PDB file of C-alpha atoms in Angstrom:
ATOM      1  CA  MET T   1       0.000   0.000   0.000  1.00  0.00           C
ATOM      2  CA  GLU T   2       1.358   3.402  -0.931  1.00  0.00           C
ATOM      3  CA  MET T   3       1.997   5.991   1.794  1.00  0.00           C
ATOM      4  CA  PRO T   4       0.716   8.457   2.695  1.00  0.00           C
ATOM      5  CA  LEU T   5      -2.789   7.091   2.364  1.00  0.00           C
ATOM      6  CA  SER T   6      -5.512   9.658   1.618  1.00  0.00           C
ATOM      7  CA  ILE T   7      -8.670   9.089   3.664  1.00  0.00           C
ATOM      8  CA  GLN T   8     -11.516  11.620   3.782  1.00  0.00           C
ATOM      9  CA  GLY T   9      -9.188  14.549   3.065  1.00  0.00           C
ATOM     10  CA  LEU T  10      -6.570  13.433   5.606  1.00  0.00           C
ATOM     11  CA  LEU T  11      -3.165  11.908   4.863  1.00  0.00           C
ATOM     12  CA  VAL T  12      -2.181   8.946   7.040  1.00  0.00           C
ATOM     13  CA  THR T  13       1.470   7.871   7.328  1.00  0.00           C
ATOM     14  CA  TRP T  14       2.581   4.982   9.540  1.00  0.00           C
ATOM     15  CA  ASP T  15       5.634   3.005  10.550  1.00  0.00           C
ATOM     16  CA  PRO T  16       6.300   0.570   7.675  1.00  0.00           C
ATOM     17  CA  GLN T  17       7.132  -2.107  10.276  1.00  0.00           C
ATOM     18  CA  MET T  18       3.455  -2.052  11.292  1.00  0.00           C
ATOM     19  CA  GLY T  19       2.506  -3.424   7.869  1.00  0.00           C
ATOM     20  CA  ASP T  20      -0.456  -2.254   5.834  1.00  0.00           C
ATOM     21  CA  PRO T  21      -3.739  -1.565   7.608  1.00  0.00           C
ATOM     22  CA  THR T  22      -7.013  -3.301   6.963  1.00  0.00           C
ATOM     23  CA  ILE T  23      -9.465  -0.614   5.884  1.00  0.00           C
ATOM     24  CA  LYS T  24     -13.167  -0.861   6.668  1.00  0.00           C
ATOM     25  CA  SER T  25     -15.706   1.704   5.507  1.00  0.00           C
ATOM     26  CA  PRO T  26     -19.256   0.832   6.536  1.00  0.00           C
ATOM     27  CA  ASP T  27     -20.381   3.984   4.696  1.00  0.00           C
ATOM     28  CA  GLU T  28     -18.810   7.056   3.067  1.00  0.00           C
ATOM     29  CA  THR T  29     -18.627   8.986   6.366  1.00  0.00           C
ATOM     30  CA  VAL T  30     -16.793   6.394   8.489  1.00  0.00           C
ATOM     31  CA  THR T  31     -13.380   4.827   7.867  1.00  0.00           C
ATOM     32  CA  VAL T  32     -11.595   2.457  10.242  1.00  0.00           C
ATOM     33  CA  LEU T  33      -7.903   1.613   9.771  1.00  0.00           C
ATOM     34  CA  ILE T  34      -6.808  -1.490  11.673  1.00  0.00           C
ATOM     35  CA  TRP T  35      -3.299  -2.816  12.270  1.00  0.00           C
ATOM     36  CA  GLN T  36      -2.345  -5.638  14.632  1.00  0.00           C
ATOM     37  CA  HIS T  37      -1.640  -3.179  17.489  1.00  0.00           C
ATOM     38  CA  ALA T  38      -3.279   0.053  16.336  1.00  0.00           C
ATOM     39  CA  ARG T  39      -6.597   1.485  15.219  1.00  0.00           C
ATOM     40  CA  ILE T  40      -7.757   4.823  13.829  1.00  0.00           C
ATOM     41  CA  ILE T  41     -11.397   5.809  13.336  1.00  0.00           C
ATOM     42  CA  ILE T  42     -12.147   8.745  11.036  1.00  0.00           C
ATOM     43  CA  VAL T  43     -15.674  10.161  10.802  1.00  0.00           C
ATOM     44  CA  ASN T  44     -16.570  12.977   8.421  1.00  0.00           C
ATOM     45  CA  GLY T  45     -12.906  13.860   7.888  1.00  0.00           C
ATOM     46  CA  GLU T  46     -12.026  14.025  11.594  1.00  0.00           C
ATOM     47  CA  VAL T  47     -10.063  11.569  13.718  1.00  0.00           C
ATOM     48  CA  ILE T  48     -12.320  10.603  16.605  1.00  0.00           C
ATOM     49  CA  THR T  49     -10.416   7.657  18.087  1.00  0.00           C
ATOM     50  CA  GLN T  50      -6.916   6.322  17.834  1.00  0.00           C
ATOM     51  CA  THR T  51      -5.094   3.622  19.777  1.00  0.00           C
ATOM     52  CA  LEU T  52      -1.543   2.329  19.552  1.00  0.00           C
ATOM     53  CA  SER T  53       0.335  -0.309  21.506  1.00  0.00           C
ATOM     54  CA  GLY T  54       3.518  -2.187  20.779  1.00  0.00           C
ATOM     55  CA  THR T  55       6.155  -0.484  18.650  1.00  0.00           C
ATOM     56  CA  GLY T  56       5.270   1.951  15.890  1.00  0.00           C
ATOM     57  CA  PHE T  57       3.880   5.335  14.962  1.00  0.00           C
ATOM     58  CA  PHE T  58       1.346   7.057  12.804  1.00  0.00           C
ATOM     59  CA  ILE T  59       1.009  10.656  11.696  1.00  0.00           C
ATOM     60  CA  ILE T  60      -2.170  12.171  10.284  1.00  0.00           C
ATOM     61  CA  THR T  61      -2.073  15.513   8.476  1.00  0.00           C
ATOM     62  CA  ASP T  62      -4.779  17.634   6.911  1.00  0.00           C
ATOM     63  CA  ALA T  63      -4.816  18.989   3.344  1.00  0.00           C
ATOM     64  CA  GLU T  64      -2.673  21.986   4.378  1.00  0.00           C
ATOM     65  CA  GLY T  65      -0.005  19.720   5.887  1.00  0.00           C
ATOM     66  CA  THR T  66      -0.869  20.518   9.512  1.00  0.00           C
ATOM     67  CA  VAL T  67      -0.368  17.559  11.847  1.00  0.00           C
ATOM     68  CA  VAL T  68      -3.752  16.560  13.246  1.00  0.00           C
ATOM     69  CA  VAL T  69      -2.581  13.480  15.167  1.00  0.00           C
ATOM     70  CA  GLU T  70       0.888  12.109  15.838  1.00  0.00           C
ATOM     71  CA  GLN T  71       1.198   9.064  18.039  1.00  0.00           C
ATOM     72  CA  ARG T  72       4.305   6.986  18.766  1.00  0.00           C
ATOM     73  CA  SER T  73       4.992   3.964  20.928  1.00  0.00           C
ATOM     74  CA  SER T  74       8.340   2.439  21.856  1.00  0.00           C
ATOM     75  CA  GLY T  75       6.728  -0.833  22.853  1.00  0.00           C
ATOM     76  CA  GLN T  76       6.876  -0.068  26.579  1.00  0.00           C
ATOM     77  CA  GLY T  77       3.226   0.896  26.950  1.00  0.00           C
ATOM     78  CA  ASN T  78       0.128   1.870  25.065  1.00  0.00           C
ATOM     79  CA  SER T  79      -1.896   4.999  24.485  1.00  0.00           C
ATOM     80  CA  SER T  80      -5.277   5.994  23.193  1.00  0.00           C
ATOM     81  CA  GLN T  81      -7.401   9.081  22.801  1.00  0.00           C
ATOM     82  CA  THR T  82     -11.076   9.548  22.106  1.00  0.00           C
ATOM     83  CA  VAL T  83     -12.597  12.890  21.179  1.00  0.00           C
ATOM     84  CA  GLN T  84     -16.347  12.906  21.531  1.00  0.00           C
ATOM     85  CA  ALA T  85     -18.946  15.667  21.299  1.00  0.00           C
ATOM     86  CA  THR T  86     -22.722  15.428  21.324  1.00  0.00           C
ATOM     87  CA  ASN T  87     -25.176  17.660  19.465  1.00  0.00           C
ATOM     88  CA  GLY T  88     -24.592  21.314  20.302  1.00  0.00           C
ATOM     89  CA  SER T  89     -21.025  20.734  21.514  1.00  0.00           C
ATOM     90  CA  THR T  90     -17.749  21.403  19.746  1.00  0.00           C
ATOM     91  CA  ILE T  91     -14.212  20.263  20.528  1.00  0.00           C
ATOM     92  CA  THR T  92     -11.329  22.056  18.831  1.00  0.00           C
ATOM     93  CA  GLY T  93      -7.571  22.197  19.153  1.00  0.00           C
ATOM     94  CA  VAL T  94      -7.063  18.970  21.080  1.00  0.00           C
ATOM     95  CA  LYS T  95      -3.381  18.491  21.787  1.00  0.00           C
ATOM     96  CA  GLN T  96      -1.950  16.204  24.414  1.00  0.00           C
ATOM     97  CA  THR T  97       1.524  14.946  25.176  1.00  0.00           C
ATOM     98  CA  ARG T  98       2.271  12.305  27.792  1.00  0.00           C
ATOM     99  CA  ASN T  99       5.261  10.219  28.725  1.00  0.00           C
TER     100      ASN T  99
END
């Protein structure tokens, strides 16, 4: 599979050692990328959930080249993030760094 992969206006790049993802799209608004130790869910062009464990990384950029999500794991732990908003709520500018 050629990198970066264009999904709903976002470019997804990942550690080649992770192999190629399985891509599931139940409809045109939802895309799920699945690796053995990672998962990304994109809905309407926005990353709503990502998880990564084991060794690897992925970087997701928008059409302007701005990094939307960058997640890396050295194999010593795991990490995940879910961004969720209900009707009438908005979440913007989520940025989190943890070690």
